Coordinates of C-alpha atoms in Angstrom, one line a residue:
Chain A
M3 CA -57.1 105.5 28.6
E4 CA -54.0 104.5 30.4
D5 CA -52.2 106.5 33.0
I6 CA -48.6 107.7 32.5
A7 CA -46.2 108.1 35.8
V8 CA -44.6 111.1 36.7
L9 CA -41.1 110.0 38.0
G10 CA -39.4 113.5 38.6
V11 CA -40.1 117.1 38.5
G12 CA -37.6 120.2 38.7
M13 CA -37.7 123.9 38.1
H14 CA -35.2 126.8 37.6
P15 CA -36.5 129.8 40.1
W16 CA -38.6 132.1 38.2
G17 CA -37.0 135.5 38.3
K18 CA -35.2 138.0 35.7
W19 CA -31.9 136.6 35.7
G20 CA -30.6 137.9 32.5
K21 CA -29.2 134.5 31.2
N22 CA -30.0 132.5 28.3
F23 CA -32.9 130.5 28.4
V24 CA -30.8 127.0 27.8
E25 CA -29.1 127.6 31.3
Y26 CA -32.2 127.7 32.9
G27 CA -33.6 124.8 31.3
V28 CA -30.5 122.7 31.9
V29 CA -30.9 123.4 35.9
A30 CA -34.7 122.4 35.7
A31 CA -33.7 119.2 33.4
N32 CA -31.2 118.0 35.9
A33 CA -33.5 118.4 39.0
A34 CA -36.3 116.6 37.3
L35 CA -33.7 113.7 36.2
A36 CA -32.2 113.6 40.0
D37 CA -35.7 113.8 41.4
A38 CA -36.6 110.8 39.4
G39 CA -33.4 109.0 39.7
V40 CA -32.9 108.5 35.9
D41 CA -29.7 108.8 34.2
W42 CA -29.9 111.4 31.3
R43 CA -28.6 108.7 28.8
D44 CA -31.8 106.4 29.4
V45 CA -34.0 109.1 28.4
Q46 CA -35.5 108.1 24.9
L47 CA -37.4 111.0 24.0
V48 CA -37.0 114.7 24.9
C49 CA -40.1 116.9 24.1
G50 CA -39.4 120.6 24.2
A51 CA -41.9 123.3 24.6
D52 CA -40.8 126.4 22.5
T53 CA -39.9 130.0 23.1
V54 CA -40.6 132.4 20.2
R55 CA -38.4 135.4 21.7
N56 CA -35.1 133.8 22.0
G57 CA -34.2 132.8 18.3
Y58 CA -34.0 129.6 16.3
P59 CA -32.7 127.6 19.5
G60 CA -36.0 128.5 21.0
Y61 CA -38.1 127.1 18.1
V62 CA -36.5 123.6 18.3
A63 CA -36.4 123.3 22.1
G64 CA -36.2 119.6 22.1
A65 CA -33.1 119.5 20.3
T66 CA -31.6 122.6 22.0
F67 CA -32.0 120.6 25.3
A68 CA -31.0 117.4 24.0
Q69 CA -27.7 118.9 22.7
A70 CA -27.3 121.0 25.9
L71 CA -27.5 117.7 28.1
G72 CA -25.2 116.0 25.8
W73 CA -26.4 114.3 22.4
Q74 CA -27.4 110.7 23.7
G75 CA -29.6 109.9 20.6
A76 CA -33.0 110.6 22.3
A77 CA -35.8 111.4 19.8
V78 CA -37.0 114.9 19.9
T79 CA -40.3 117.1 19.5
S80 CA -40.7 120.8 19.8
S81 CA -44.1 122.2 20.3
Y82 CA -45.5 125.7 20.1
A83 CA -48.8 126.5 21.4
A84 CA -48.5 129.9 23.0
C85 CA -49.3 129.5 26.9
A86 CA -50.3 125.8 26.4
S87 CA -46.8 124.8 24.8
G88 CA -45.6 123.2 27.9
V89 CA -48.6 120.7 28.2
T90 CA -48.6 120.5 24.5
A91 CA -45.0 119.0 24.8
L92 CA -46.5 116.4 27.8
N93 CA -49.0 115.3 25.4
S94 CA -46.4 114.8 22.7
A95 CA -44.4 112.7 25.1
R96 CA -47.6 110.8 26.7
A97 CA -49.0 110.1 23.2
Q98 CA -45.6 108.1 22.2
I99 CA -45.4 106.4 25.8
L100 CA -48.7 105.2 25.5
A101 CA -48.3 104.0 21.8
G102 CA -45.4 101.9 23.2
L103 CA -42.7 104.3 21.1
A104 CA -41.0 105.1 24.0
D105 CA -41.0 104.3 27.6
V106 CA -39.3 107.2 29.4
A107 CA -39.3 111.1 28.3
M108 CA -38.2 114.6 29.5
V109 CA -40.8 117.2 29.2
I110 CA -38.9 120.7 29.1
G111 CA -39.8 124.4 28.8
A112 CA -37.6 127.4 29.5
D113 CA -37.8 131.3 28.6
T114 CA -36.1 134.5 28.9
T115 CA -38.4 137.3 28.6
P116 CA -38.0 141.1 27.7
K117 CA -39.0 143.8 30.1
G118 CA -42.5 145.2 29.8
F119 CA -45.5 144.2 27.7
L120 CA -45.4 141.2 25.5
A121 CA -45.2 142.7 22.1
P122 CA -45.9 141.3 18.8
N123 CA -42.7 140.2 16.6
A124 CA -41.0 143.1 14.7
G125 CA -41.6 144.4 11.3
E126 CA -44.6 145.7 9.3
R127 CA -46.6 142.9 9.2
G128 CA -50.1 144.1 8.1
D129 CA -51.6 140.7 7.5
D130 CA -51.0 139.3 11.2
P131 CA -53.9 139.8 13.7
D132 CA -51.3 139.9 16.7
W133 CA -49.4 142.8 15.0
L134 CA -52.6 144.6 13.8
R135 CA -54.3 144.4 17.4
F136 CA -51.2 146.5 18.8
R137 CA -51.3 148.9 15.7
L138 CA -54.9 149.7 15.4
L139 CA -56.3 149.3 19.1
G140 CA -53.5 149.3 21.3
A141 CA -54.9 146.1 22.3
T142 CA -52.3 144.7 24.7
N143 CA -52.6 141.4 26.5
P144 CA -54.0 143.4 29.7
T145 CA -56.5 145.1 27.6
Y146 CA -58.5 141.7 26.9
F147 CA -57.9 140.8 30.7
G148 CA -59.5 144.2 31.6
L149 CA -62.5 143.3 29.2
Y150 CA -63.3 140.1 30.8
A151 CA -62.9 141.8 34.5
R152 CA -65.3 144.7 33.6
R153 CA -67.8 142.1 32.3
R154 CA -67.6 140.1 35.5
M155 CA -68.3 143.5 37.3
E156 CA -71.5 144.3 35.3
L157 CA -73.0 140.6 35.3
H158 CA -71.9 139.4 38.6
G159 CA -71.6 142.3 40.6
A160 CA -67.9 141.5 41.2
T161 CA -65.8 144.4 43.0
Q162 CA -62.1 145.6 42.5
E163 CA -61.6 144.3 46.0
D164 CA -62.9 140.8 44.9
F165 CA -60.3 141.0 42.5
A166 CA -57.7 142.2 44.8
A167 CA -58.6 139.7 47.1
V168 CA -57.3 136.9 44.6
K169 CA -54.1 138.7 44.7
V170 CA -53.9 138.6 48.6
K171 CA -54.6 134.9 48.5
N172 CA -52.0 134.1 45.9
A173 CA -49.4 136.2 47.5
K174 CA -50.1 134.5 50.8
H175 CA -49.9 131.1 49.1
G176 CA -46.6 131.8 47.2
F177 CA -44.7 133.6 50.1
E178 CA -42.7 130.4 51.0
N179 CA -42.6 129.0 47.5
P180 CA -38.6 128.9 46.6
N181 CA -39.2 128.8 43.1
A182 CA -41.5 131.6 43.1
R183 CA -40.1 135.2 41.8
F184 CA -42.6 137.6 44.0
R185 CA -42.5 136.5 47.7
K186 CA -44.2 139.2 49.5
A187 CA -47.4 139.4 51.5
V188 CA -49.7 141.8 49.8
T189 CA -52.7 143.7 51.3
L190 CA -55.9 144.8 49.9
E191 CA -54.4 148.3 50.6
D192 CA -51.1 147.6 48.6
V193 CA -53.4 146.4 45.4
A194 CA -55.5 149.3 45.6
A195 CA -52.4 151.8 45.8
S196 CA -50.8 150.2 42.9
P197 CA -51.1 152.0 39.2
I198 CA -54.2 150.9 37.1
V199 CA -52.9 149.5 33.9
S200 CA -56.1 148.3 32.2
D201 CA -58.9 149.7 34.1
P202 CA -60.3 148.1 36.5
L203 CA -57.2 146.0 36.8
R204 CA -54.1 147.6 38.6
L205 CA -50.3 146.6 38.2
L206 CA -50.5 144.3 41.1
E207 CA -53.0 142.0 39.5
I208 CA -51.7 141.5 36.0
C209 CA -49.0 138.9 35.5
A210 CA -45.5 139.8 34.8
T211 CA -43.2 138.2 32.3
S212 CA -40.4 136.2 34.0
D213 CA -37.5 134.2 33.2
G214 CA -37.6 130.3 34.6
A215 CA -37.5 126.9 33.6
A216 CA -39.6 123.7 34.4
A217 CA -38.8 120.1 33.2
M218 CA -40.6 116.4 34.0
I219 CA -39.7 113.0 33.5
V220 CA -42.5 110.7 32.4
C221 CA -42.6 107.2 31.6
S222 CA -45.1 104.3 31.1
L223 CA -46.6 102.5 34.3
D224 CA -44.3 99.4 33.6
Y225 CA -41.2 101.5 33.4
A226 CA -42.1 103.0 36.7
R227 CA -42.6 99.5 38.3
A228 CA -39.8 98.1 37.0
H229 CA -37.4 100.9 38.4
G230 CA -39.2 100.6 41.8
H231 CA -41.7 103.2 41.8
T232 CA -44.9 101.5 43.2
D233 CA -47.1 104.4 43.7
P234 CA -46.1 107.3 41.5
V235 CA -48.2 110.3 40.8
R236 CA -50.0 109.5 37.5
I237 CA -51.4 111.7 34.6
A238 CA -54.7 110.7 34.0
G239 CA -55.8 113.3 31.5
V240 CA -54.7 115.8 29.3
S241 CA -56.7 118.3 27.1
T242 CA -55.2 120.4 24.4
V243 CA -58.6 121.0 22.6
S244 CA -59.1 124.0 20.4
P245 CA -62.5 126.1 20.4
T246 CA -65.6 124.6 18.7
Y247 CA -67.4 127.2 16.2
P248 CA -68.9 129.7 17.1
N249 CA -66.1 130.8 19.9
T250 CA -68.4 133.8 21.1
T251 CA -65.7 135.0 23.7
I252 CA -63.4 137.4 22.5
D253 CA -60.0 135.9 22.5
L254 CA -56.5 137.1 22.1
P255 CA -55.3 138.5 19.7
N256 CA -58.8 138.7 17.5
F257 CA -60.6 141.5 16.8
A258 CA -63.7 139.9 16.5
T259 CA -65.5 136.4 17.9
D260 CA -67.0 134.3 15.6
S261 CA -70.8 135.0 14.6
A262 CA -73.2 132.8 16.1
F263 CA -75.6 133.6 13.2
G264 CA -78.0 130.5 12.1
V265 CA -76.0 127.9 14.1
S266 CA -76.4 126.7 17.7
E267 CA -73.8 127.8 20.2
P268 CA -71.4 124.7 21.5
E269 CA -72.7 123.2 24.9
R270 CA -69.7 124.7 26.6
G271 CA -67.6 127.9 26.3
Y272 CA -64.0 127.3 25.4
R273 CA -62.2 127.5 28.7
A274 CA -65.1 125.0 30.0
S275 CA -64.4 122.7 27.1
I276 CA -60.6 122.5 27.9
A277 CA -61.6 121.2 31.4
H278 CA -64.2 119.0 30.4
A279 CA -62.0 116.7 28.0
A280 CA -59.7 116.3 30.5
Y281 CA -62.1 115.5 33.3
E282 CA -63.8 112.9 30.6
Q283 CA -60.3 111.4 30.2
A284 CA -59.6 111.0 33.8
G285 CA -63.0 109.8 34.7
V286 CA -63.2 112.4 37.3
G287 CA -65.4 115.6 38.0
P288 CA -65.1 118.8 40.1
D289 CA -66.1 117.5 43.0
D290 CA -63.2 114.9 43.1
L291 CA -60.3 117.7 43.2
D292 CA -58.4 118.6 45.9
L293 CA -56.5 121.3 44.5
A294 CA -56.0 123.6 41.3
E295 CA -53.4 125.3 39.6
V296 CA -55.2 127.9 37.1
Y297 CA -54.0 130.5 35.0
D298 CA -54.4 133.9 36.7
L299 CA -53.0 136.1 33.9
S300 CA -55.2 138.3 36.0
T301 CA -56.5 138.3 39.2
A302 CA -60.1 138.4 37.7
L303 CA -59.2 135.8 35.2
E304 CA -58.6 133.3 38.1
L305 CA -62.6 133.9 39.0
D306 CA -63.4 132.9 35.2
W307 CA -61.3 129.7 35.6
Y308 CA -63.3 128.6 38.9
E309 CA -66.4 128.5 36.9
A310 CA -64.7 126.8 33.8
I311 CA -63.6 124.2 35.7
G312 CA -66.8 123.8 37.7
L313 CA -65.8 124.5 41.1
C314 CA -69.2 127.0 41.1
K315 CA -71.8 128.4 39.0
P316 CA -71.2 131.6 36.7
G317 CA -71.4 134.3 38.9
E318 CA -70.6 132.6 42.3
A319 CA -66.8 132.7 42.1
E320 CA -66.4 135.8 43.9
Q321 CA -68.3 134.1 47.0
L322 CA -65.5 131.5 46.9
V323 CA -62.9 133.8 47.3
R324 CA -64.8 135.8 49.9
D325 CA -65.5 132.4 52.1
G326 CA -61.7 131.4 51.7
D327 CA -63.1 128.3 49.8
T328 CA -59.7 128.4 47.6
T329 CA -57.3 129.2 50.2
I330 CA -54.7 126.7 51.5
G331 CA -57.1 124.8 54.1
G332 CA -60.3 125.8 52.3
R333 CA -62.4 123.5 50.5
I334 CA -60.7 123.5 47.4
P335 CA -57.3 125.5 47.3
V336 CA -56.6 127.0 43.9
N337 CA -52.9 128.2 43.1
P338 CA -51.1 126.9 46.2
S339 CA -47.8 127.8 44.2
G340 CA -48.9 131.2 44.6
G341 CA -49.8 131.3 40.8
L342 CA -49.0 133.9 38.1
A343 CA -49.3 136.4 40.6
C344 CA -46.2 135.1 42.4
F345 CA -44.4 133.8 39.4
G346 CA -44.9 136.0 36.5
E347 CA -45.1 134.0 33.3
A348 CA -42.4 132.3 31.6
V349 CA -44.5 130.9 28.5
P350 CA -43.0 127.5 27.7
A351 CA -42.4 126.4 31.0
Q352 CA -45.4 127.8 33.0
A353 CA -48.0 124.8 31.9
I354 CA -45.0 122.4 33.2
A355 CA -44.4 124.3 36.3
Q356 CA -48.3 124.0 37.2
V357 CA -48.0 120.2 36.9
C358 CA -44.8 120.1 39.0
E359 CA -46.6 121.8 41.6
L360 CA -49.4 119.5 41.6
T361 CA -46.8 116.4 41.7
W362 CA -45.3 118.0 44.9
H363 CA -48.6 118.0 46.5
L364 CA -49.7 114.7 45.6
R365 CA -46.4 113.3 47.1
G366 CA -46.8 115.5 50.3
H367 CA -43.8 117.5 49.3
A368 CA -45.2 120.7 49.2
G369 CA -43.9 122.1 52.4
A370 CA -45.4 125.0 54.0
R371 CA -47.9 125.2 51.1
Q372 CA -49.0 121.7 51.3
V373 CA -52.6 121.1 50.7
D374 CA -53.2 118.3 53.2
G375 CA -54.1 114.7 51.7
A376 CA -54.1 115.7 48.1
R377 CA -54.8 113.0 45.6
V378 CA -56.3 114.5 42.9
G379 CA -55.2 117.9 41.2
L380 CA -55.9 119.9 38.0
S381 CA -53.9 122.4 35.9
I382 CA -55.3 124.5 33.3
N383 CA -54.6 127.4 31.0
Q384 CA -55.4 129.1 27.7
G385 CA -53.1 131.1 25.3
L386 CA -53.1 133.0 21.9
F387 CA -54.7 131.8 18.7
G388 CA -57.1 129.2 20.2
H389 CA -54.8 127.2 22.5
G390 CA -55.7 125.9 25.8
S391 CA -54.8 123.0 28.3
C392 CA -55.5 120.9 31.0
V393 CA -54.1 118.3 33.0
I394 CA -55.4 115.9 35.6
V395 CA -53.1 114.1 38.0
R396 CA -53.8 111.5 40.7
K397 CA -52.2 109.1 43.1
Chain B
M3 CA -54.7 170.1 4.3
K4 CA -53.5 166.3 5.2
T5 CA -54.9 163.5 3.0
R6 CA -57.4 161.3 5.1
V7 CA -56.4 157.7 4.7
P8 CA -57.5 154.6 6.4
A9 CA -55.2 153.2 8.8
V10 CA -56.0 149.8 7.3
D11 CA -57.2 148.9 3.8
G12 CA -60.4 147.5 3.4
W13 CA -61.8 147.2 7.1
F14 CA -64.3 150.0 6.8
T15 CA -65.9 152.6 4.7
M16 CA -65.0 156.3 4.8
G17 CA -68.5 158.0 4.0
D18 CA -70.6 160.1 6.3
E19 CA -72.1 157.0 7.7
P20 CA -69.1 154.8 8.1
A21 CA -69.5 151.0 8.5
L22 CA -67.0 148.1 9.1
L23 CA -66.5 145.8 6.3
G24 CA -67.2 142.1 7.1
S25 CA -67.7 139.1 4.7
R26 CA -70.7 136.9 5.0
G27 CA -71.0 133.2 3.9
A28 CA -73.5 132.5 0.9
E29 CA -74.8 129.1 2.6
T30 CA -74.6 129.8 6.3
G31 CA -75.0 133.7 6.6
S32 CA -72.3 133.3 9.0
Y33 CA -70.4 136.8 9.5
F34 CA -66.8 137.2 9.6
F35 CA -64.4 140.3 10.6
P36 CA -62.2 141.3 9.5
K37 CA -63.5 140.6 6.0
N38 CA -61.9 137.5 4.5
L39 CA -63.3 136.4 0.9
A40 CA -60.7 133.3 0.7
F41 CA -62.3 130.9 3.0
S42 CA -65.2 130.5 5.3
R43 CA -64.2 129.5 9.0
N44 CA -67.9 128.0 9.6
P45 CA -67.1 124.2 9.7
V46 CA -70.6 123.3 8.2
A47 CA -69.4 124.8 5.0
P48 CA -65.8 125.6 4.6
T49 CA -66.1 126.1 0.7
E50 CA -69.1 128.5 0.6
E51 CA -68.9 131.6 -1.4
L52 CA -68.0 134.9 0.5
T53 CA -69.2 138.2 -0.4
E54 CA -68.3 141.7 1.2
V55 CA -71.0 143.2 3.5
E56 CA -71.2 146.5 5.6
L57 CA -71.6 145.1 9.1
S58 CA -74.4 146.8 11.4
R59 CA -73.4 150.2 12.4
R60 CA -74.9 150.3 15.8
G61 CA -74.2 147.4 18.6
K62 CA -74.4 147.2 22.3
V63 CA -71.4 147.1 24.7
W64 CA -70.1 144.0 25.9
S65 CA -67.2 145.3 27.9
W66 CA -64.4 147.9 28.0
A67 CA -61.1 148.7 29.4
T68 CA -59.2 151.7 29.7
N69 CA -55.3 151.5 29.2
H70 CA -53.2 153.8 31.5
Y71 CA -50.1 152.6 30.3
E72 CA -48.4 153.2 26.8
P73 CA -48.4 150.0 24.7
P74 CA -45.3 148.9 22.9
A75 CA -44.7 149.4 18.9
P76 CA -46.3 149.1 16.6
Y77 CA -48.8 151.3 18.4
M78 CA -48.4 154.8 17.4
S79 CA -48.7 156.6 20.9
P80 CA -49.3 160.5 21.0
D81 CA -46.5 162.2 22.9
P82 CA -47.3 162.8 25.7
F83 CA -49.2 159.4 26.0
V84 CA -52.9 159.6 26.5
P85 CA -55.0 156.8 28.2
Y86 CA -57.4 155.2 25.6
T87 CA -60.2 152.8 25.8
V88 CA -61.1 149.8 24.0
V89 CA -64.6 148.7 23.9
A90 CA -66.1 145.1 22.8
V91 CA -69.5 145.6 21.1
E92 CA -72.0 143.2 20.3
L93 CA -73.9 143.4 17.0
V94 CA -77.1 142.0 17.6
E95 CA -78.0 140.8 13.9
E96 CA -74.2 139.4 13.2
Q97 CA -74.3 137.7 16.8
M98 CA -70.8 138.8 17.2
V99 CA -68.5 140.9 19.5
V100 CA -66.3 143.2 17.7
L101 CA -63.9 145.6 19.1
G102 CA -62.5 149.1 18.6
P103 CA -61.3 152.2 20.2
L104 CA -64.0 154.4 22.2
A105 CA -64.1 157.7 20.7
P106 CA -61.8 160.0 22.6
D107 CA -64.4 162.4 23.4
A108 CA -66.9 159.9 24.9
D109 CA -66.5 159.6 28.5
P110 CA -66.0 155.7 29.8
S111 CA -67.4 156.2 33.0
T112 CA -70.9 156.7 31.2
L113 CA -70.8 153.2 29.6
S114 CA -72.5 150.0 30.8
V115 CA -73.1 146.5 29.3
G116 CA -75.9 147.3 26.8
T117 CA -74.9 150.9 26.2
E118 CA -75.8 151.6 22.6
V119 CA -72.7 152.7 20.4
E120 CA -72.6 153.3 17.1
V121 CA -69.6 153.6 14.4
T122 CA -67.5 156.7 13.8
L123 CA -64.3 157.8 12.2
G124 CA -61.3 159.3 13.9
T125 CA -57.5 159.9 13.9
L126 CA -55.3 156.9 15.0
Y127 CA -52.2 159.0 14.0
E128 CA -50.7 161.4 11.6
D129 CA -47.7 162.3 9.6
D130 CA -46.8 165.2 7.7
D131 CA -49.1 164.6 4.8
H132 CA -51.3 162.1 6.3
E133 CA -54.3 161.5 8.8
Y134 CA -54.5 157.9 9.2
V135 CA -58.3 157.2 10.0
I136 CA -59.4 154.0 12.3
W137 CA -63.1 153.2 13.3
Q138 CA -64.4 154.1 16.7
W139 CA -67.3 153.4 19.0
K140 CA -69.3 156.3 20.0
P141 CA -72.3 156.4 22.3
V142 CA -75.7 157.2 20.7
N143 CA -76.8 160.3 22.1

């Protein structure tokens, strides 16, 4: 499969700014256009990632941003795939570019989030598992993160200090990232002193919800060349696979896993299958990676991702953190942006932001957090209801 | 005397030996929870017949998490809020993991992966006339 080019990336800083999500998106869009040197009126396709907490404009994100930037006739798509929405939008742009339907496209996501736990939509909705898990179990998102974390402690001997070390690392990485919301050095003692949310996880180990926006300008390699970009960052693989039956790891917002009765289990668990599909497309493997951005919804979950993307065998992730392998300067830096630990989650923007970060590293433009000589990077995430995404970029 | 009613209809039985109610595919033997009689999610046999079955009353702890913050609505929190534990339980025969609250009189610090637990009933919340009942997992012994 042919690569597409990343011509420009841009973000609105993450925070709690109290503005309409469209304002953030326009800032990110204009930054990406300026970075790409592309005039908005030349963009042929706008692929928006939806927000479900901001009314109708959020459900039609592609059109919302096309209108906000000034109608110019571009085709639009709007995608919702929970935490994977941003890359689902990117894959929509990529598919149209590779099919020859568009040469240059904008991918964009922005969100304004409420304070506190993400909650289900309002109303009495007894047939919606997302509503029922709150009503019957009080199973917030951190509850599932707590289940995964405790499982690591029981199976692999992980300690709460191992989990805290992930936060310390990510806080160090994000300290000088101008787009990060939380830019503060954190010690193991700070983590241990923060209140327990979902035992064994503490407040400083669970990602917050944030306002923010990210945008990219992507195009065909021919378009890039014709506009003087001889060696752009390229997108070599994009995976948006769903699970394969039986999915035997309990996932948000479910009450139960699939039953493995009478069937053979898939070769890979769901998280590993998301990465595998992107590796296959790009023709690379874990050993080729120079950096990765993984979805650290919790500190412990970052360790699960190390194994899912093949950085180590199951049960070995704690050792990678202890040895500093995933710190900038180590063998394979993970979350050089600071990750969700420093950003908090702005759902439709987050997966796009991950790719923005990879792009800056491959260009050598990541400033104080630069991973030297980065040529291949991977981003990955997972969301509710069987969504996941993975992107591999190279230069 | 308040009337005891299930907090959700058709998910579990209310007798002395309560059990979760799932569904099972006639061709594949696959189990599903919550019960779904409309369609099979096993891609091998999407049109197979489904029947209601009681799931195993006992299982083994897969993992657990204790929440120390009050969750948002629609959770019906006691006032004042009381920390509670959610357990993931592996059902050996069904080869699936099912969530549920830990019985509030059980101590989460005694749990390990593999601890044997069984289904019991407890109160999720109450109003003036009703006690709304939920399944809970309780360590055997």
